[in-house]
Each structure stands twice: as C-alpha cells, then as structure tokens.
Coordinates of N, CA and C in Angstrom, one line a residue:
X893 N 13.2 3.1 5.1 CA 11.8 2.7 5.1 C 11.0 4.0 5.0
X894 N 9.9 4.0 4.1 CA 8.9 5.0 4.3 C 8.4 5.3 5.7
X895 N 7.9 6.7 6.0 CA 7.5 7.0 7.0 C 6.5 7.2 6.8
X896 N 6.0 7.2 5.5 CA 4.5 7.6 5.3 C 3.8 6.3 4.9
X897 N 2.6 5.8 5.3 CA 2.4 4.7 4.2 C 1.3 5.0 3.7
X898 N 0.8 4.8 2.3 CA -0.2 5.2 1.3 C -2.0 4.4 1.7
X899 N -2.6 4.9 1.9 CA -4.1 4.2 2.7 C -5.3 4.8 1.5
X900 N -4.9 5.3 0.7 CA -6.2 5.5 -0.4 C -5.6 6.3 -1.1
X901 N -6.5 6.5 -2.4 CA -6.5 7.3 -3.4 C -7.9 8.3 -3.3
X902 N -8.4 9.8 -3.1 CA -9.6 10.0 -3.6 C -9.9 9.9 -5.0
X903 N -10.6 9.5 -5.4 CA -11.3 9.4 -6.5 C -12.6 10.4 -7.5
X904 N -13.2 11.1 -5.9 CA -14.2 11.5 -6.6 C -15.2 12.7 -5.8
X905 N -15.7 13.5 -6.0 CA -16.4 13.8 -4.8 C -17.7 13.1 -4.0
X906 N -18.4 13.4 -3.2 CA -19.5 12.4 -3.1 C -20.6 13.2 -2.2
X907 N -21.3 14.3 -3.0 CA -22.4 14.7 -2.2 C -22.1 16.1 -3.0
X908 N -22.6 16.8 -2.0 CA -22.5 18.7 -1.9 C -21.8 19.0 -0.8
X909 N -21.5 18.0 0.4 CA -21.2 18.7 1.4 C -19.7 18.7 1.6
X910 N -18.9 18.2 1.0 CA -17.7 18.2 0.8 C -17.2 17.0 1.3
X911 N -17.5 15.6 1.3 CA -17.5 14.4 1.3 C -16.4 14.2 0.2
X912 N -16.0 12.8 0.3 CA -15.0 12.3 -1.0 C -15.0 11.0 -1.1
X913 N -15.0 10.4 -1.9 CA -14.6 8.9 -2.2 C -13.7 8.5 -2.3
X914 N -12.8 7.5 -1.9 CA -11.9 6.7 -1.6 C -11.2 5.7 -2.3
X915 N -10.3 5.3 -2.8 CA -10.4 3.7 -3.1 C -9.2 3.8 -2.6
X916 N -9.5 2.7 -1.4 CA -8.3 2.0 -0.4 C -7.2 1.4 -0.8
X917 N -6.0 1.5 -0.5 CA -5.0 1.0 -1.0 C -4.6 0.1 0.1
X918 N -5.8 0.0 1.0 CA -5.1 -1.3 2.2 C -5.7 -2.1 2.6
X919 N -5.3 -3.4 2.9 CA -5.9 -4.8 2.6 C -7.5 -4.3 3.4
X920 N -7.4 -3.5 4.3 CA -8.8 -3.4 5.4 C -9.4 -2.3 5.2
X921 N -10.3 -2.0 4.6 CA -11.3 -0.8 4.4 C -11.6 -0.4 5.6
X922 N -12.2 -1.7 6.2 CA -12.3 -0.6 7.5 C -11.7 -0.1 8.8
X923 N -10.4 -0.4 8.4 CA -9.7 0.6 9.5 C -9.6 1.9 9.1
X924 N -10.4 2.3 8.3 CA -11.0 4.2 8.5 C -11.3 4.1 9.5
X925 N -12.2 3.1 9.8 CA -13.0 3.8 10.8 C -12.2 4.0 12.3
X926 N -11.1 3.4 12.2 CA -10.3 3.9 13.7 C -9.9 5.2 13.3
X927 N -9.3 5.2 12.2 CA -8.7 6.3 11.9 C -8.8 7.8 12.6
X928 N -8.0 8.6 12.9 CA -8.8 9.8 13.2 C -8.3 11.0 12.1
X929 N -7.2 10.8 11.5 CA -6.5 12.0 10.8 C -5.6 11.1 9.6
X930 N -5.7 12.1 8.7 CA -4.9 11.4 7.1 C -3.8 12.4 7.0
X931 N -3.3 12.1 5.9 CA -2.2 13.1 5.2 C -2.3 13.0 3.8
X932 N -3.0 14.4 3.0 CA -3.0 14.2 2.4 C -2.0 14.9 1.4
X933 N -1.7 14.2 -0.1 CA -0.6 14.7 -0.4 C -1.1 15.2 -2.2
X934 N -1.2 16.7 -1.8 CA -1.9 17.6 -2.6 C -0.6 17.6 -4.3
X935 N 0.6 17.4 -4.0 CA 1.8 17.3 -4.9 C 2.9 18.7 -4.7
X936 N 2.3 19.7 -4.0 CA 2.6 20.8 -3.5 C 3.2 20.7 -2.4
X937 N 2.4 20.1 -1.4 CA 2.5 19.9 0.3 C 1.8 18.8 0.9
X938 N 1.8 18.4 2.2 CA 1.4 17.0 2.7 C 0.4 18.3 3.9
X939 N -0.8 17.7 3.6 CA -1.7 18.2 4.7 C -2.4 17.2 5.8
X940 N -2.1 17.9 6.8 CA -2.8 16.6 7.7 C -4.0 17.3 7.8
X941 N -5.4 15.9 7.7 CA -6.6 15.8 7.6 C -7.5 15.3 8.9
X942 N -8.4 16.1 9.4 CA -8.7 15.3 10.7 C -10.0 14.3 10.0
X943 N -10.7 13.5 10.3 CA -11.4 12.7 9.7 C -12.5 13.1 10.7
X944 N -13.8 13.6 10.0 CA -15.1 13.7 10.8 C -16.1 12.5 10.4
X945 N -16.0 11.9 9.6 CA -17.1 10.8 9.4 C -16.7 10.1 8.5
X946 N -17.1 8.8 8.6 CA -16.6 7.4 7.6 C -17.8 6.9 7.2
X947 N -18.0 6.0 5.9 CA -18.9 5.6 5.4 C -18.5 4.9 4.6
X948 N -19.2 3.9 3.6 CA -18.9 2.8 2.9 C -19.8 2.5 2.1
X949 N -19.2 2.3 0.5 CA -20.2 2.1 -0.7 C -19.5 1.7 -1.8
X950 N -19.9 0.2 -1.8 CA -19.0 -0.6 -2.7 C -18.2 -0.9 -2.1
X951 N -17.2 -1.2 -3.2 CA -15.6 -1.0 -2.8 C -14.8 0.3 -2.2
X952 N -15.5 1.5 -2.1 CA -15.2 2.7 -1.8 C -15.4 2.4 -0.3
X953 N -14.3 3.6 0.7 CA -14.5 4.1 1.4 C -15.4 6.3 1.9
X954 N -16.4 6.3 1.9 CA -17.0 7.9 1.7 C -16.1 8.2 3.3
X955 N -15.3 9.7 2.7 CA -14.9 10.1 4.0 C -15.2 11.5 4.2
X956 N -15.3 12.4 5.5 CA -15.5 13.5 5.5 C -14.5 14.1 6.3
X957 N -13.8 15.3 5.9 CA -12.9 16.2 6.2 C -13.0 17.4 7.4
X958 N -12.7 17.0 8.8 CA -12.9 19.2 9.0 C -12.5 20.3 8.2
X959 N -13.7 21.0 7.9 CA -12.9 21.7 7.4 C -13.2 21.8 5.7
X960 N -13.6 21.0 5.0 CA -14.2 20.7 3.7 C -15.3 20.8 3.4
X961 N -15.7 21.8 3.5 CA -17.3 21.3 3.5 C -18.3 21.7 2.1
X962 N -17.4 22.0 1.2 CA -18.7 21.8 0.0 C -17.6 21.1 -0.9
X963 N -18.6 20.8 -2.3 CA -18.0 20.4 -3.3 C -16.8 20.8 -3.7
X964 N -16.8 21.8 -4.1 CA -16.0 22.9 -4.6 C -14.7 22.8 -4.1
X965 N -14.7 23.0 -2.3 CA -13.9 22.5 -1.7 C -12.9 21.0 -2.0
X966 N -13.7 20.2 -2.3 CA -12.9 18.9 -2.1 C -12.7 18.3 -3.4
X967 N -13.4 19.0 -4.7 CA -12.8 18.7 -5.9 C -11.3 18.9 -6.1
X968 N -10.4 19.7 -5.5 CA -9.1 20.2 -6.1 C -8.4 19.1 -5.3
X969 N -8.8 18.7 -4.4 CA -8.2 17.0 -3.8 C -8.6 15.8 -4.8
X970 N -9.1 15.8 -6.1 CA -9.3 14.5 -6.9 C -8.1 13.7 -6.8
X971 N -8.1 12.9 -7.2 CA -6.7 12.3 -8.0 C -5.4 11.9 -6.6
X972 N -5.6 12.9 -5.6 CA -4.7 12.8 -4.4 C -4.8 11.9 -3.4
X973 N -3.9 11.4 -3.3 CA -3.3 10.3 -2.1 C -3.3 10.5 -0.9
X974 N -3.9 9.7 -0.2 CA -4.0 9.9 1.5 C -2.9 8.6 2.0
X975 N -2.1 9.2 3.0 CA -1.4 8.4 3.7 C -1.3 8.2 5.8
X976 N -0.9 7.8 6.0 CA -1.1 7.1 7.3 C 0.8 7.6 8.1
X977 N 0.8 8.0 9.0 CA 2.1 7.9 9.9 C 2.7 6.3 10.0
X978 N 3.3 5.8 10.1 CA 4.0 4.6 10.5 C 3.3 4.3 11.9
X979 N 3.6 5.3 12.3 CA 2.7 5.3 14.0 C 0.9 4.7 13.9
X980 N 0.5 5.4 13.5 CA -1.2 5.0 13.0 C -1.3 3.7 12.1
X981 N -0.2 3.2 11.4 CA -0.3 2.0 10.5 C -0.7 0.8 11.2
X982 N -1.8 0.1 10.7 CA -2.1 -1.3 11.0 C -1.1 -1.7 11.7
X983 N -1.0 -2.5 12.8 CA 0.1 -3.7 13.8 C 0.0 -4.7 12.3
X984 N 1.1 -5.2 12.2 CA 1.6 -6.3 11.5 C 1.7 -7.6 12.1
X985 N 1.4 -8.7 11.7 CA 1.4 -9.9 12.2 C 2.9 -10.5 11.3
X986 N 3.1 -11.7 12.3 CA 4.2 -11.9 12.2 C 4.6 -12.3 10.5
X987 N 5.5 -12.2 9.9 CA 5.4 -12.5 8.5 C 4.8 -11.6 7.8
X988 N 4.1 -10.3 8.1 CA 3.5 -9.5 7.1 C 4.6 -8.1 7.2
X989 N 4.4 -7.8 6.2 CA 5.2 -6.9 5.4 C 5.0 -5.4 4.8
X990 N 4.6 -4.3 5.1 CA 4.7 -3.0 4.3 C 4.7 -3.1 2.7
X991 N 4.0 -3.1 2.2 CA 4.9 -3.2 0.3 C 5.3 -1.7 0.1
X992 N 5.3 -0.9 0.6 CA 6.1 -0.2 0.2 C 7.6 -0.4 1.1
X993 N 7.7 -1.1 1.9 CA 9.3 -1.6 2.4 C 9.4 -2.6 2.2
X994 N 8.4 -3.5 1.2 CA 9.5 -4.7 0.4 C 10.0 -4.3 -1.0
X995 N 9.4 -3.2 -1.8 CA 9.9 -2.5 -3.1 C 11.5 -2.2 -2.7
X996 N 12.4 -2.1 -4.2 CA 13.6 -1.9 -4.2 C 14.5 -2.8 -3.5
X997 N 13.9 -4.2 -2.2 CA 14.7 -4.9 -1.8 C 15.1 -5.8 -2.6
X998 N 17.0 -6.6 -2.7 CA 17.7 -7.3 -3.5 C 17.0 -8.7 -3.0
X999 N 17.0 -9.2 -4.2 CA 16.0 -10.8 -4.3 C 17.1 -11.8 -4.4
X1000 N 17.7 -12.1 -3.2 CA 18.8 -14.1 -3.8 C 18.0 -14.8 -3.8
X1001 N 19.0 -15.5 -4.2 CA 18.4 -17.3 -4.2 C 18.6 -18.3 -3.0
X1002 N 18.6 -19.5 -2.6 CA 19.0 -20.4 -1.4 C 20.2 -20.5 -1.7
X1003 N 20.7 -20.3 -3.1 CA 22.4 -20.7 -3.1 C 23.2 -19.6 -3.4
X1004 N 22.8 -18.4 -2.8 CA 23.3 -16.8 -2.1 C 23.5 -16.1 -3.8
X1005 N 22.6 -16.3 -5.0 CA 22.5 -16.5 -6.5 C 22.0 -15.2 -6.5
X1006 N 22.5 -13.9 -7.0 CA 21.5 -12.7 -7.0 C 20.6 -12.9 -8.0
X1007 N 19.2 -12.6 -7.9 CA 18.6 -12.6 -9.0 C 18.4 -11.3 -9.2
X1008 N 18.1 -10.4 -8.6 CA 17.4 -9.0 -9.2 C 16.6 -8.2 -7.6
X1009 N 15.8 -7.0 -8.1 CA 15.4 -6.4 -7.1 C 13.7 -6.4 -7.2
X1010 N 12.7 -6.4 -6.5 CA 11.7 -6.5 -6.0 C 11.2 -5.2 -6.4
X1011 N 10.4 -5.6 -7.4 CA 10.0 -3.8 -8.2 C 8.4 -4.1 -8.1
X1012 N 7.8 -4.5 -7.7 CA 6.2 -4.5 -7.6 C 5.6 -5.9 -6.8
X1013 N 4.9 -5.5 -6.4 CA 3.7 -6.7 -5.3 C 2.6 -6.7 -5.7
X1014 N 2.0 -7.6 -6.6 CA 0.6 -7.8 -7.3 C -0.5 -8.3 -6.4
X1015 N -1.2 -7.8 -6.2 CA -2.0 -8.4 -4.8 C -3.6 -9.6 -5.6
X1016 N -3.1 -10.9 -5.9 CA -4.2 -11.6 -6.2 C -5.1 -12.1 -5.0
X1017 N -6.0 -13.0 -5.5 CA -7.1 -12.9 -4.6 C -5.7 -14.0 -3.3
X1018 N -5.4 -15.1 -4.2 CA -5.0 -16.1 -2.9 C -3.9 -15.9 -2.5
X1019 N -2.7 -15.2 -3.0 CA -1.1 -15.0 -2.1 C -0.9 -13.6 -3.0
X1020 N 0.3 -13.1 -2.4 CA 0.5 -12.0 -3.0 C 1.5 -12.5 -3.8
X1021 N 2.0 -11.8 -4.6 CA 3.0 -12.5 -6.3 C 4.4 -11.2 -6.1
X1022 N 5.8 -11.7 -6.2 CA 6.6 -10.5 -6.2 C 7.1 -10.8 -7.3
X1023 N 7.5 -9.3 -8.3 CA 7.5 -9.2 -9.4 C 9.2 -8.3 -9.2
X1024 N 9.9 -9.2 -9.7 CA 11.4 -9.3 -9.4 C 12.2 -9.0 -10.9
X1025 N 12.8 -7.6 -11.1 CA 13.2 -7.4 -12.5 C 15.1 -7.9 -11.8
X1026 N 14.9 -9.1 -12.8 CA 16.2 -9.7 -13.2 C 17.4 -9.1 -13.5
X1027 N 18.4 -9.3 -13.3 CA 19.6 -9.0 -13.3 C 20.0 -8.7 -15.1
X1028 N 19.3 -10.1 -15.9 CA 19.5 -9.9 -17.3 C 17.9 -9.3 -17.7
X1029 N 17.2 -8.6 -17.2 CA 16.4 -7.5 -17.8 C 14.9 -8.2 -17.9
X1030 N 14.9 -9.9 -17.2 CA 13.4 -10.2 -17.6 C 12.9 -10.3 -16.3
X1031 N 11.8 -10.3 -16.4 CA 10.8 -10.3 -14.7 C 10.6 -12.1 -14.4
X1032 N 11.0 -11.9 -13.2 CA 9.9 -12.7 -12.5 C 9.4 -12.4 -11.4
X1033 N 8.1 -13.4 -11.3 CA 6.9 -13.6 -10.9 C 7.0 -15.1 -9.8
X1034 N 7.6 -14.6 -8.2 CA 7.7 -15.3 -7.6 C 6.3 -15.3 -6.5
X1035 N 5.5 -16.3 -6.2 CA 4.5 -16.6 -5.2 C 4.6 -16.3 -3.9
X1036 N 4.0 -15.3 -3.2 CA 4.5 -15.2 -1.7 C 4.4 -16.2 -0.7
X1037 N 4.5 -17.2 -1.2 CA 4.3 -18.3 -0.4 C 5.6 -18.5 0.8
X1038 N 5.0 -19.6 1.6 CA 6.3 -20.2 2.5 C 7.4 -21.2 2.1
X1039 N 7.0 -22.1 0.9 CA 7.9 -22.7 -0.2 C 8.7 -21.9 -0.9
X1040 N 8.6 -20.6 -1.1 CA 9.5 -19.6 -1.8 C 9.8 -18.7 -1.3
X1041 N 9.3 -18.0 -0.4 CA 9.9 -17.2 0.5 C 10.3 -17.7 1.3
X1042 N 11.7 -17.5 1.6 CA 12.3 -18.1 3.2 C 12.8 -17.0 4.3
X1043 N 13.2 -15.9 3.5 CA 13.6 -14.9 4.6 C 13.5 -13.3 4.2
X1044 N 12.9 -12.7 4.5 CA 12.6 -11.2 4.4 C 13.3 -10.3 5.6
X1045 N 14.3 -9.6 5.4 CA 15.1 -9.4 6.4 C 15.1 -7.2 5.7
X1046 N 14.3 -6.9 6.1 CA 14.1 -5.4 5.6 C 14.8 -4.6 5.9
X1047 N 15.2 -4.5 7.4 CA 16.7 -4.0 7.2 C 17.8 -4.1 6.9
X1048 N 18.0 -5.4 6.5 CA 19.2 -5.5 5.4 C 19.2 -5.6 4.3
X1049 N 17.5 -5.2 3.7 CA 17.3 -5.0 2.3 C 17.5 -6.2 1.1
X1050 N 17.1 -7.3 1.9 CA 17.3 -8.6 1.4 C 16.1 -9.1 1.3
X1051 N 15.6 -10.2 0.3 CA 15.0 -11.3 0.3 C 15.4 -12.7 0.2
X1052 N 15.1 -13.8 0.6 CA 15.9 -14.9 0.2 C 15.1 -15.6 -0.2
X1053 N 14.7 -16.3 -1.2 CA 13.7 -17.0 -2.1 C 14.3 -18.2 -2.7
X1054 N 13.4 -19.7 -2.9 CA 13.8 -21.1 -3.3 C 12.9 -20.9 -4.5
X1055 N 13.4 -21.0 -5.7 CA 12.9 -21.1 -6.8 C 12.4 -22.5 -7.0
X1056 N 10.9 -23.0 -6.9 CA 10.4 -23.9 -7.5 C 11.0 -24.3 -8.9
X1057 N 11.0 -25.0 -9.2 CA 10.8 -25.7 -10.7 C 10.4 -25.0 -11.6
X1058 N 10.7 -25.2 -12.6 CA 9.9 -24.4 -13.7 C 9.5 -22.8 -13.5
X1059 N 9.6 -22.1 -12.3 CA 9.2 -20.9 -12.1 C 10.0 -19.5 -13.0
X1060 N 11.2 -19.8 -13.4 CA 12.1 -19.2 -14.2 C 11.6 -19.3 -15.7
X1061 N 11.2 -20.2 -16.2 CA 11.0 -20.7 -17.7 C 10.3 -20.3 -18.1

C-alpha cells in the first residue's frame, strides 16, 4: 500500500505573495483546511510543506506555504503534486477505499473466474466505475455498487465482483 496518498495537483500561481492554486485530487476540498503540512513532490525530492493559510475559488483550493513567499518562488512548484501521510489521510468509513490501494488489485468473479486487474477508478457524479483491463486485453467498466461489488479485501489484493447482465457485452 502507498504511504503517501496524492491530495492535489498545483496548477498555478495565485497572487505576488507566493500563494498557489490547487486542484484537489480528494473527494473533500475542504479538508485543507485541517491540514497543517503537505508533501510536496518536486520529481527530484519530496518536501514537507507547512501550510500557513487556506482559501477557496471555484473548484480550486488557494494555499499558502512557510516559506514561499513571492511569485517567483512558487512558480518552479507548477505542475507538482502534493501528498498527505497515511497518518493525516481522511478516516475512511466503512466500505471506502484509497484508489490508489484499489489500483493493480486482481478482479474475480462470484465463480472464483479471474477477470483481470483494476487499472483505473473513474469518479462519476453517482458511483465510482472500476475500469478492469481483462485478461484477453479488453476493459471493463464495472459500477461500484453493492450488486457488483461483493468483497474488497486489500490485503490480499483481491476484488470479488457479480457481473450483471450484459455488463461484459
């Protein structure tokens, strides 16, 4: 399992004072605001970030850095990924899941049938969709529902899934 889990992308700068923009990679924007410190991962090295102020605009989260304090500064962070400790990660409610520790898990079927492995989590507005590359090389697109999901067991790197009808075709 990741020890890091991914909580935004910056995007952009936002101001003169070395502010940054955000786009959240987790279902709750505003759990910045508990936040106290990020990690950010420059491609070089992972820096931990202490977080001096949180803000909101749009769909963005505006964050501010100790330590950042002009433009100039916080431009060479574009493009770069902020992540979260396992430790600081959202509490999970029962049935919810990490997507980055459901990726790579083996996908059966109810009649112990391998289908393939769990290569993407599309997040629509009403369930989340697992996107399962097949054993013979085609995708499917199983519903995260409780009719097709029956068991997610992440330490043993399993899913167990009831294929509706027609969901294969």
């Amino acid at each position: 399992m990741e020890e890091i889990l991914q909580v935004g992308v910056i995007t952009s700068t936002h101001g003169l004072r070395g502010e940054v923009k955000v786009f959240p990679t987790t279902d709750d924007a505003a759990r910045f605001r508990k936040l106290k410190e990020v990690i950010l991962d420059t491609g070089e090295e992972k820096m931990l970030l202490e977080i001096q102020g949180v803000k909101f605009f749009k769909q963005f989260v505006i964050l501010k850095f100790k330590g950042i304090d002009s433009i100039d500064e916080a431009e060479k962070y574009r493009r770069k990924s902020l992540f979260v400790t396992r430790k600081n990660a959202v509490p999970l409610r029962r049935d919810e899941y990490f997507v980055a520790d459901l990726v790579g898990l083996r996908v059966i079927d109810d009649m112990d049938q391998e289908l393939g492995v769990l290569t993407e989590v599309l997040q629509t507005g009403a369930n989340d969709v697992y996107v399962v590359k097949m054993k013979d090389g085609r995708e499917a697109l199983i519903p995260a529902i409780k009719q097709c999901i029956l068991n997610v067991d992440v330490e043993g790197g399993l899913i167990r899934v009831h294929i509706l009808e027609g969901l294969l075709d």
